[in-house]
XYZ file of C-alpha atoms in Angstrom:
699
model
C 0.000 0.000 0.000
C 2.205 2.816 -1.252
C 1.087 6.131 -2.755
C 2.761 7.764 -5.706
C 3.586 11.267 -4.503
C 2.750 13.007 -7.815
C -0.694 11.367 -7.934
C -1.219 12.295 -4.323
C -0.470 15.977 -5.066
C -2.913 16.031 -8.001
C -5.703 14.413 -5.960
C -5.002 16.755 -3.079
C -5.268 20.013 -5.012
C -8.226 18.911 -7.185
C -10.159 17.887 -4.078
C -9.269 21.134 -2.341
C -10.424 23.240 -5.292
C -13.749 21.379 -5.641
C -14.348 21.518 -1.902
C -13.816 25.272 -1.760
C -16.091 25.938 -4.769
C -18.837 23.728 -3.353
C -18.772 25.149 0.136
C -22.142 25.654 1.831
C -23.110 28.052 4.559
C -21.850 26.784 7.913
C -24.147 26.083 10.815
C -23.518 25.537 14.484
C -21.311 22.635 15.499
C -23.467 19.592 16.193
C -20.893 17.967 18.436
C -21.787 17.821 22.087
C -20.171 20.518 24.186
C -16.841 19.404 25.649
C -14.871 20.554 28.629
C -13.531 23.943 27.532
C -10.066 23.042 28.841
C -9.813 20.239 26.247
C -8.523 22.477 23.472
C -5.368 21.921 21.427
C -3.298 24.206 19.213
C -0.599 21.952 17.744
C -2.712 20.043 15.229
C -3.869 23.133 13.305
C -1.839 25.996 14.865
C -5.198 27.429 15.882
C -7.329 26.771 18.950
C -9.508 23.713 18.370
C -11.514 21.459 20.652
C -9.905 18.046 20.959
C -13.180 16.206 20.353
C -13.775 17.976 17.016
C -10.422 17.275 15.353
C -10.103 15.027 12.276
C -6.529 14.091 13.249
C -5.188 11.519 15.744
C -4.124 13.685 18.706
C -3.253 12.727 22.278
C -3.817 15.346 24.981
C -2.108 14.880 28.359
C -3.573 17.433 30.809
C -1.895 18.826 33.906
C -4.099 16.753 36.220
C -2.899 13.488 34.686
C 0.727 14.574 35.030
C 0.462 15.698 38.665
C -1.426 12.649 39.970
C 1.048 10.253 38.334
C 3.934 11.583 40.416
C 6.412 11.597 37.495
C 8.681 14.575 36.899
C 10.116 14.115 33.395
C 8.634 14.192 29.901
C 9.816 10.708 28.891
C 8.082 9.136 31.918
C 4.606 10.519 31.187
C 4.842 9.872 27.423
C 5.641 6.207 28.010
C 2.152 5.697 29.500
C 0.250 6.872 26.381
C -1.259 4.767 23.589
C 0.953 4.389 20.528
C 3.882 6.206 22.186
C 6.831 4.105 23.319
C 10.128 5.060 24.917
C 12.637 2.719 23.283
C 16.266 1.844 24.052
C 18.624 2.626 21.213
C 19.830 -0.273 19.071
C 23.395 0.457 20.124
C 24.689 -0.181 23.614
C 24.710 3.033 25.622
C 22.808 4.801 22.856
C 20.189 6.201 25.211
C 16.432 6.269 24.724
C 14.118 7.655 22.091
C 10.395 8.243 21.623
C 8.530 6.173 19.033
C 5.115 7.138 17.591
C 3.163 4.644 15.463
C 6.415 2.707 15.069
C 8.223 5.790 13.731
C 11.648 6.379 15.311
C 12.520 9.447 17.376
C 14.695 10.920 14.583
C 11.447 11.746 12.785
C 9.446 13.213 15.684
C 9.629 16.969 16.297
C 9.602 18.233 19.904
C 8.335 21.744 20.664
C 8.041 23.946 23.748
C 5.205 26.459 23.395
C 5.218 25.862 19.648
C 8.945 26.361 18.947
C 11.451 23.513 18.313
C 14.170 22.282 20.646
C 17.531 21.151 19.266
C 20.324 18.875 20.426
C 20.219 15.633 18.429
C 23.860 14.599 18.504
C 23.045 11.080 17.235
C 19.393 11.274 16.153
C 17.678 10.744 19.497
C 16.535 13.706 21.570
C 16.922 13.102 25.313
C 13.415 13.799 26.645
C 14.491 13.221 30.259
C 16.014 16.710 30.255
C 12.537 18.312 30.133
C 10.971 18.948 33.537
C 7.153 18.984 33.532
C 6.387 20.818 36.782
C 5.087 23.954 35.040
C 3.247 22.312 32.166
C -0.400 23.029 31.402
C -0.683 20.159 28.928
C 1.225 18.052 26.416
C -0.127 17.630 22.887
C 0.979 14.802 20.602
C 0.003 14.851 16.917
C 0.514 11.456 15.280
C 1.509 11.059 11.663
C 3.135 13.422 9.115
C 2.934 17.087 10.177
C 5.436 18.674 7.790
C 2.603 20.669 6.191
C 2.810 22.944 9.246
C 6.160 22.234 10.898
C 8.548 21.178 8.129
C 11.552 18.897 8.534
C 11.718 16.356 11.392
C 7.905 16.303 11.684
C 7.280 13.488 9.192
C 6.430 11.102 12.054
C 4.617 13.414 14.446
C 4.917 16.366 16.815
C 5.140 16.626 20.607
C 4.302 20.096 21.948
C 4.928 20.998 25.613
C 2.631 23.883 26.578
C 3.480 25.804 29.736
C 1.016 27.341 32.200
C -0.218 30.924 31.942
C -0.839 33.159 34.984
C -4.540 33.902 35.550
C -4.819 35.387 39.067
C -4.021 38.876 40.351
C -2.612 37.231 43.498
C 0.749 35.498 43.629
C 0.089 31.786 43.191
C 2.353 28.830 42.784
C 3.776 25.775 44.436
C 6.851 24.412 46.152
C 7.463 20.686 45.953
C 10.139 18.133 46.713
C 10.246 14.535 45.546
C 12.623 11.951 47.014
C 12.966 8.586 45.306
C 15.121 5.467 45.254
C 18.781 5.745 44.242
C 18.890 9.052 46.178
C 16.928 10.758 43.435
C 16.008 14.264 44.632
C 13.777 16.657 42.680
C 12.868 20.138 43.960
C 10.546 22.552 42.172
C 9.418 26.141 42.722
C 6.915 27.952 40.521
C 5.357 31.430 40.839
C 2.580 32.986 38.742
C 0.739 36.303 38.820
C -1.414 38.377 36.513
C -1.688 42.041 37.538
C -3.563 44.274 35.150
C -1.754 44.299 31.819
C 1.291 42.429 33.102
C 1.655 38.747 33.923
C 4.677 36.680 34.800
C 5.686 33.108 35.590
C 8.887 31.806 37.175
C 9.864 28.140 37.298
C 12.927 26.530 38.894
C 13.612 22.782 38.926
C 16.572 20.845 40.320
C 17.116 17.114 39.842
C 20.019 15.142 41.277
C 21.038 11.562 42.011
C 24.035 9.705 43.377
C 23.645 7.337 40.444
C 23.140 3.616 40.741
C 24.865 0.371 39.856
C 22.887 -2.552 38.446
C 25.986 -4.742 37.914
C 28.094 -4.598 41.114
C 30.518 -7.216 39.759
C 31.660 -4.814 37.037
C 33.777 -1.687 37.271
C 31.982 1.654 37.343
C 28.319 2.588 37.799
C 25.419 1.973 35.445
C 24.370 5.625 35.837
C 26.915 8.145 37.113
C 25.958 10.804 39.679
C 24.551 13.943 38.101
C 22.565 17.085 38.789
C 20.621 19.399 36.515
C 18.794 22.707 36.759
C 15.924 24.071 34.687
C 15.189 27.810 34.900
C 12.263 29.324 33.016
C 10.840 32.832 33.143
C 7.898 34.128 31.109
C 6.323 37.582 30.733
C 2.890 38.448 29.333
C 2.071 42.083 28.569
C -1.070 43.557 27.033
C 0.323 46.564 25.178
C -3.190 47.537 24.129
C -6.550 45.903 23.577
C -5.365 44.609 20.201
C -1.672 43.974 20.851
C -0.276 41.381 23.276
C 3.376 40.538 23.901
C 4.955 37.355 25.216
C 8.593 36.748 26.179
C 10.125 33.551 27.516
C 13.625 32.498 28.491
C 14.667 28.957 29.402
C 18.016 27.587 30.581
C 18.999 24.000 31.318
C 22.296 22.857 32.844
C 23.320 19.253 33.485
C 26.600 17.973 34.887
C 27.661 14.315 35.218
C 30.273 13.257 37.752
C 32.509 10.977 35.667
C 35.616 9.590 37.415
C 37.803 9.696 34.302
C 36.476 12.756 32.530
C 33.846 15.482 32.307
C 30.375 15.718 30.802
C 28.343 18.927 30.765
C 25.183 19.816 28.887
C 23.640 23.280 28.431
C 20.463 24.277 26.645
C 19.097 27.827 26.449
C 16.467 29.602 24.400
C 14.771 32.969 24.020
C 11.240 33.190 22.627
C 9.435 36.459 21.732
C 5.945 36.726 20.262
C 3.537 39.545 19.391
C -0.179 38.820 18.907
C -1.735 41.584 16.825
C -5.508 41.585 16.484
C -6.445 43.536 13.357
C -10.202 42.945 13.491
C -12.567 40.523 15.159
C -11.805 38.132 12.291
C -8.119 38.750 11.514
C -4.918 38.573 13.511
C -1.151 38.444 12.986
C 1.432 36.633 15.098
C 5.064 37.745 14.908
C 7.528 35.320 16.449
C 11.286 35.415 17.078
C 13.112 32.420 18.482
C 16.737 31.652 19.310
C 18.114 28.499 20.921
C 21.602 27.169 21.678
C 22.458 23.626 22.762
C 25.993 22.795 23.964
C 27.636 19.621 25.234
C 31.226 19.207 26.385
C 32.325 15.627 26.912
C 35.838 14.410 27.551
C 37.159 11.023 28.680
C 40.747 10.717 29.912
C 42.890 7.619 30.416
C 43.578 7.694 34.197
C 46.961 5.962 33.752
C 48.735 8.231 31.260
C 46.302 11.201 31.121
C 45.725 10.576 27.397
C 42.453 11.953 26.009
C 40.383 9.003 24.774
C 37.281 10.975 23.757
C 36.816 14.683 23.120
C 33.331 15.484 21.884
C 32.127 19.094 21.805
C 28.755 19.932 20.274
C 27.465 23.499 19.811
C 24.214 23.943 17.851
C 22.368 27.227 17.316
C 19.019 27.953 15.684
C 17.525 31.368 14.909
C 13.997 31.466 13.520
C 11.704 34.427 12.824
C 8.171 33.516 11.710
C 4.989 35.389 10.811
C 1.496 33.851 10.894
C -1.845 35.276 9.772
C -5.294 33.940 10.677
C -8.553 35.095 9.167
C -12.014 33.750 10.015
C -14.263 34.153 6.959
C -17.199 32.937 9.038
C -17.646 30.757 12.135
C -15.713 27.481 11.822
C -13.950 28.655 8.636
C -10.371 29.822 9.208
C -7.520 30.549 6.818
C -3.971 30.316 8.197
C -0.965 31.656 6.302
C 2.625 31.757 7.474
C 6.245 32.043 6.528
C 9.625 32.089 8.160
C 13.360 31.658 7.988
C 15.673 29.142 9.692
C 19.359 29.848 10.263
C 21.090 26.872 11.875
C 24.777 26.425 12.729
C 26.713 23.545 14.263
C 30.270 23.587 15.547
C 31.350 20.082 16.509
C 34.730 18.566 17.283
C 33.950 15.724 14.818
C 33.534 18.270 11.985
C 36.367 20.022 10.189
C 34.583 23.401 10.124
C 31.529 25.129 11.531
C 28.528 24.241 9.362
C 25.636 26.546 8.472
C 22.212 25.669 7.064
C 19.543 28.157 6.054
C 16.036 27.691 4.730
C 12.935 29.686 3.897
C 9.395 28.370 4.099
C 5.764 29.331 3.578
C 2.639 27.427 4.565
C -1.115 27.725 4.133
C -4.084 25.961 5.695
C -7.832 26.281 5.310
C -10.027 24.850 8.067
C -13.672 24.892 7.002
C -17.037 23.157 7.052
C -18.110 21.985 3.627
C -21.384 20.705 5.103
C -23.032 21.059 8.469
C -21.480 17.783 9.622
C -18.330 17.744 7.472
C -15.131 19.514 8.599
C -12.178 19.634 6.204
C -8.660 20.889 6.842
C -6.454 21.336 3.761
C -2.927 22.663 3.941
C 0.544 22.594 2.440
C 4.024 23.913 3.138
C 6.917 24.738 0.802
C 10.506 24.580 2.109
C 13.542 25.912 0.263
C 16.767 24.645 1.870
C 20.413 25.491 1.194
C 21.530 21.846 1.236
C 18.774 19.775 -0.404
C 16.014 20.007 -2.993
C 12.930 22.089 -2.261
C 10.088 20.213 -0.596
C 6.308 20.550 -0.921
C 4.384 18.906 1.952
C 0.574 18.793 1.548
C -1.974 17.376 3.984
C -5.720 16.809 3.863
C -7.920 15.883 6.844
C -11.663 15.413 7.165
C -14.205 14.579 9.864
C -17.842 13.653 9.343
C -20.248 13.580 12.300
C -22.748 10.808 11.665
C -24.769 11.871 14.718
C -24.028 13.448 18.121
C -22.276 10.246 19.231
C -20.446 8.826 16.196
C -17.873 10.441 13.901
C -15.628 9.241 11.078
C -12.280 10.957 10.597
C -9.302 10.558 8.324
C -6.173 12.283 7.085
C -3.510 11.836 4.431
C -0.327 13.856 4.296
C 3.302 13.841 3.318
C 6.313 14.592 5.465
C 10.033 14.991 5.006
C 13.275 15.116 6.944
C 16.332 16.899 5.634
C 19.731 15.188 5.839
C 21.191 16.281 9.160
C 24.606 17.757 9.950
C 26.019 14.353 10.863
C 24.958 12.689 7.604
C 26.487 15.505 5.570
C 29.632 16.649 7.402
C 30.762 14.012 9.921
C 34.515 13.347 9.667
C 35.308 10.762 12.329
C 37.927 8.077 12.882
C 37.580 5.926 15.988
C 41.162 5.566 17.173
C 40.142 3.620 20.290
C 37.736 1.275 18.452
C 39.988 -0.326 15.875
C 40.372 2.591 13.487
C 37.152 2.569 11.436
C 36.094 5.871 9.820
C 32.738 7.528 9.071
C 32.344 10.351 6.549
C 29.318 12.519 5.811
C 28.211 12.842 2.210
C 29.721 16.308 1.675
C 33.185 15.307 2.972
C 33.443 11.648 1.898
C 35.347 12.333 -1.341
C 37.950 14.449 0.442
C 38.105 11.929 3.300
C 38.819 9.020 0.930
C 41.510 11.050 -0.878
C 43.149 11.845 2.463
C 43.181 8.170 3.494
C 44.555 7.133 0.099
C 47.342 9.703 0.380
C 48.295 8.115 3.712
C 48.175 4.579 2.203
C 45.331 3.609 4.553
C 42.915 2.322 1.864
C 43.190 -1.317 0.747
C 40.390 -1.108 -1.833
C 37.350 0.986 -2.695
C 33.884 -0.567 -2.446
C 32.187 2.125 -4.577
C 32.773 3.903 -7.868
C 34.920 7.011 -7.171
C 32.560 9.042 -9.378
C 29.715 8.273 -6.969
C 31.462 9.877 -4.001
C 29.869 13.144 -2.925
C 26.599 12.681 -4.822
C 23.907 14.674 -2.967
C 21.606 13.013 -0.469
C 17.869 13.468 -0.962
C 15.535 14.409 1.857
C 13.785 11.441 3.428
C 10.059 11.470 2.716
C 6.858 9.816 3.859
C 3.156 9.553 3.106
C 0.948 8.839 6.091
C -2.703 7.768 6.204
C -4.909 7.724 9.300
C -8.529 6.551 9.228
C -10.631 6.235 12.340
C -13.960 6.374 14.086
C -14.864 8.070 17.354
C -17.692 7.453 19.811
C -18.847 9.506 22.785
C -21.963 8.997 24.836
C -22.555 9.455 28.520
C -19.722 7.929 30.539
C -17.964 6.260 27.592
C -15.585 7.706 25.056
C -13.636 5.635 22.534
C -11.473 6.086 19.449
C -10.309 3.569 16.871
C -7.617 4.576 14.384
C -5.994 2.652 11.520
C -2.671 4.013 10.273
C -0.179 3.420 7.482
C 3.111 5.299 6.996
C 5.270 4.727 3.904
C 8.847 6.052 3.934
C 11.109 6.510 0.934
C 14.780 7.464 0.565
C 15.612 6.719 4.187
C 19.284 7.397 4.790
C 21.374 4.361 5.701
C 25.084 3.673 6.114
C 27.169 1.910 3.469
C 30.777 0.735 3.194
C 32.888 3.071 1.068
C 36.233 1.308 1.391
C 38.253 -1.294 3.264
C 41.237 0.003 5.220
C 44.655 -1.607 5.415
C 44.111 -2.198 9.154
C 41.168 -4.498 8.420
C 38.525 -1.908 9.335
C 36.016 -0.188 7.047
C 35.207 3.331 5.940
C 31.482 4.105 6.174
C 29.351 6.698 4.419
C 25.664 7.500 3.931
C 23.250 6.772 1.084
C 19.517 6.980 0.282
C 18.266 3.432 -0.128
C 15.835 2.240 2.512
C 12.109 1.998 1.899
C 10.056 1.000 4.940
C 6.498 1.145 6.233
C 4.639 0.976 9.517
C 0.971 0.079 9.788
C -1.497 -1.017 12.415
C -4.309 0.173 14.609
C -4.800 2.011 17.891
C -7.717 1.816 20.296
C -8.394 4.248 23.147
C -11.172 3.824 25.722
C -12.230 6.136 28.556
C -14.990 5.197 30.974
C -16.312 6.880 34.097
C -17.353 3.768 36.016
C -18.548 5.634 39.113
C -18.706 9.234 40.210
C -15.153 9.083 41.578
C -13.623 6.307 39.454
C -12.186 6.991 35.992
C -10.835 4.158 33.845
C -8.928 4.310 30.577
C -7.158 1.791 28.379
C -5.240 1.801 25.128
C -3.852 -0.754 22.689
C -1.623 -0.574 19.628
C -1.056 -3.300 17.035
C 2.023 -2.544 14.949
C 3.642 -4.037 11.856
C 6.869 -2.396 10.678
C 8.941 -3.750 7.794
C 11.672 -2.868 5.332
C 10.072 -3.357 1.897
C 13.217 -4.586 0.126
C 14.034 -7.076 2.877
C 10.422 -8.225 2.940
C 10.582 -8.913 -0.800
C 13.914 -10.714 -0.460
C 12.522 -13.041 2.206
C 9.369 -13.742 0.192
C 11.534 -14.510 -2.873
C 13.562 -17.050 -0.877
C 16.784 -15.036 -1.058
C 17.503 -14.831 2.705
C 19.029 -17.635 4.774
C 19.772 -18.189 8.434
C 21.469 -20.751 10.647
C 19.332 -22.777 13.047
C 20.924 -22.174 16.497
C 20.180 -25.746 17.648
C 21.009 -27.871 14.575
C 23.452 -25.323 13.045
C 21.794 -26.140 9.730
C 21.467 -23.360 7.147
C 17.796 -22.853 6.262
C 15.858 -20.636 3.874
C 13.764 -18.123 5.815
C 9.993 -18.084 5.444
C 7.969 -14.869 5.445
C 6.782 -15.650 8.991
C 10.441 -15.709 10.143
C 10.965 -12.020 9.286
C 10.081 -10.121 12.474
C 10.394 -6.611 11.076
C 12.199 -3.409 12.014
C 14.359 -3.249 15.104
C 13.021 -1.940 18.411
C 9.334 -2.358 17.468
C 6.891 -4.369 19.562
C 3.920 -5.996 17.882
C 1.647 -5.227 20.831
C 1.612 -2.428 23.406
C -1.053 -1.903 26.056
C -1.787 0.607 28.780
C -4.372 0.761 31.530
C -5.079 3.598 33.971
C -7.412 3.804 36.968
C -7.908 6.945 39.043
C -10.011 6.803 42.190
C -10.797 9.834 44.322
C -12.324 10.153 47.806
C -13.240 13.861 48.070
C -14.388 13.745 51.701
C -10.950 12.435 52.698
C -9.014 14.580 50.242
C -7.388 11.384 48.999
C -6.825 9.633 45.666
C -5.163 6.568 44.179
C -3.724 6.208 40.695
C -2.798 2.899 39.037
C -1.053 2.697 35.655
C 0.012 -0.425 33.784
C 2.102 -0.396 30.614
C 2.796 -3.594 28.644
C 5.192 -3.994 25.761
C 5.525 -7.284 23.874
C 8.914 -8.620 22.858
C 11.126 -6.757 20.411
C 14.514 -7.289 18.756
C 17.417 -4.883 18.984
C 19.637 -5.908 16.049
C 20.480 -8.506 13.410
C 22.894 -10.913 15.102
C 23.229 -13.729 12.544
C 24.611 -11.672 9.660
C 21.784 -12.002 7.096
C 20.835 -8.283 7.344
C 17.301 -8.925 8.657
C 15.839 -9.225 12.141
C 14.429 -12.750 12.132
C 13.247 -15.354 14.609
C 16.702 -16.999 14.582
C 18.380 -13.901 16.017
C 19.254 -13.853 19.710
C 18.768 -10.112 20.222
C 15.164 -10.181 21.481
C 14.019 -8.593 24.716
C 11.119 -10.507 26.269
C 7.766 -8.799 26.725
C 7.296 -7.031 30.041
C 4.821 -4.998 32.067
C 5.529 -1.891 34.127
C 3.104 -1.303 36.997
C 3.110 2.148 38.593
C 1.049 3.123 41.637
C 0.648 6.361 43.572
C -1.458 7.601 46.503
C -2.201 11.225 47.296
C -3.614 12.993 50.365
C -4.396 16.686 50.893
C -3.867 18.255 54.341
C -5.027 21.676 55.484
C -6.173 22.513 51.941
C -2.734 23.551 50.598
C -0.508 20.592 51.488
C -0.417 17.433 49.385
C 1.550 14.307 50.234
C 2.088 11.711 47.541
C 3.565 8.233 47.967
C 4.190 5.824 45.156
C 6.107 3.037 43.512
C 7.108 2.677 39.885
C 7.839 -0.719 38.321
C 6.149 -2.662 41.111
C 6.852 -5.980 39.376
C 10.589 -5.222 39.585
C 11.233 -5.718 35.871
C 14.900 -5.169 34.989
C 15.533 -7.125 31.814
C 18.906 -7.817 30.225
C 20.179 -6.154 27.073
C 20.866 -9.080 24.713
C 23.505 -7.041 22.869
C 25.678 -6.890 25.962
C 28.444 -9.445 26.423
C 28.636 -11.927 29.270
C 31.429 -9.871 30.819
C 29.546 -6.617 30.345
C 25.971 -7.313 31.436
C 23.511 -4.436 30.966
C 20.035 -4.156 32.418
C 17.252 -2.180 30.762
C 15.488 -0.984 33.932
C 16.852 -0.238 37.432
C 14.006 -2.093 39.168
C 11.470 -0.839 41.716
C 11.561 2.890 42.399
C 9.848 4.135 45.564
C 9.109 7.830 45.966
C 7.529 10.379 48.278
C 6.520 13.881 47.260
C 5.413 16.879 49.330
C 3.707 19.706 47.486
C 2.694 23.065 48.980
C 0.338 25.237 46.962
C -0.311 28.906 47.667
C-alpha cells in the first residue's frame, strides 16, 4: 500500500479546489459541548476542541501529570497509547520516543510551539525536560510537515506551559525523594496584575547514580545534577496587541571519574499577537536556541584523552502567521519564516551553516453542516537539499451526536542532518574505522589514500559526494470516534510509507582491516497497524482508561527478499542453514507488535485522597540482526522478552494547601537484560522498583 507522490499531489489540489467551490453556509457545530479546557493548538496551529479534530491527537492534561507523580517528559509519554520510549539499538545509545512505530529521529519536539535542538546522534533526550510547570502536552501522530517542516514526518510533541490567571501570587513548592537518592525540587510562581503577567519556574534534579551490575567496574548511571530555569512575561500593550517573552536555561553535569560531561540548553522566545479585526490577527515570532555539550574522557593511567566530543548547535527562527475567520468554523492560516542553523562540533572540520525559507497555508472549514475539512501545504527551500512541498488533507464527518468518522492523508520529510552531511570521524580507540558525511566523503577518501590507509574501494569514485535526498513519507490515518454518557472511545488505523531513508554503506576497506562508512539513500520501509483508546467513568469518583496498539513495521526490500527465498539463516540448535519463510521475518528493530496501557484513578473527596494505578505492557522486540543475514528474524538472539511496568501512587491533601504523595514505579521489579551486551559486560534495561515520596505546597 504505497502512494505515488505526484498522484497524491494532483488528488489533493483537485479535491481542495472542488471543496472550496462547493462550500455551503456553515451552521452551528453539532458535536456535544466538551470541557472547555480540552482544546489543542498543535494540530492546526489554531485553537480547536480536541473532540472535534479530524486528526489523531493525544492530549495529556496537567491533572494526569500531577497525579502520576512523574517529573520528566519521557516518563509521562511512556504511559500513552501508541507512544513508546525505546532503548537505542546500540549499547549506551540512550532512549528515544517512538510514535506509530516511527523512530525518534522523525518526531519533532516543541516547547510552546517552537522547536528544541540537540540531536547529537538522532535521538533527543526527553528526560532533560521537567514537567512541573506544564499546562498540557499535545501529541500529533503522523506526518505534520505541512505545518512544521523537517523532522515532523512522524509526528509532533508540543509541551505547553502554564499561563498566569490570578491577580494574586500563586504557585507551588514541591520536593520529591525517590530510590537511588533521586532528589527533585521545584518552585513555581505565577501572577497576573492588570496588563502584566509573569511566571517563574525553577527545577533541580540530582542523584548519586546507581549500579545494576556490582561485579563490574563503574556505575550503570553516574551521579549527576541538573537545573531548569524558566521565566515568562505576558504584557497587554493595548486591547489589540499582546506581547509574550520567555527564556529557558537548562544545565546538566555528570560526575565521571575519568572525565567530564556537561550539557547546556538555552532559548529565548518572543511573540507579538496583533488583532487587526474581530476576524483577523497576525502573530510575529522570534526564536533563538543554543544547545551545547562538552564531553571528555581521559585515560587515568597516562592522562591521554580518549574521547573529546564538543557539540554546539544554534538555531535562529523568525516567523509570521496570519489567521482570518471568513465565518464561524472557517479559518484561513498563512505563514512564513526563515531558519538559520549552525553547528560547531569537534567531529567536523569546520563550523557548518544551514539556512532555509518556508511558507505554509491551511484552510479549516465546514463543507457541510457535519463535514469539517482541513487542507494545507508547506513549501521549504533549503540550502543543502532540494525544495520540498508537503501537503496534507484531513476530514471529519459527524454521523450523529455520538459517532464520527475521521481521516487524514499527508506527506512529510526530513532533511539530511549535519552528521549525515559533514561528519569526519575516525575511531582511534575502536579499531580505526572511519565515518564520513556525504559532503566530505570524497575528500576523506583522498586523504586516506594519500596516507596509504585504503586497501580497496567498495564504490565507484565518481559516486562519491553525490547529494543526499531528503527522506520522505506519506501517512494515512482513518478512524472512528464514539462519545456517549460515561464512555468515550477512538479507533484509528494508520499506514506510513517512507522513501529514501538514509542508511550507512561501506565506502572502502582500510589496510588495518577496518572499514570506511558513508551514507546513502536506499531504505524503503512502512509501519501500519491500529490504535484503540477507551475512557470510561465507572462511578462518580472512578475513571478508567485503556489503550492498545497493534504494529507491523517492515523494510520493503528485505520483505521482498525473504518472500523470494533469497535470505538464509542458521538454526541455532542444529546449526543447519535454512531458507527463511515470510513468517520468520520479524520486522524493524526496536518495534513491539503489541503495546497496552491501563489507567485507573479513584478519588475520595471527603478524605481529600486519591489513588492512581497505571500499567504499561510492551511485547517482545529485537534490537539488532545478530546472525549476519541483514534482517531481524526469529533466529536472532537479540530479542528482549515482553514485560509490564506497573506504577502506583497515593495522594492525600492536608489543610487545603498541602499534598503528600507516595508511590512506587515498576512494582513488578522488571529489569531485563540487554541481549547485545556481552557476558562480561551485562547491561540491564530498567533499574528495578523505584519508591518515591513527594510533598507539594500550593499557595
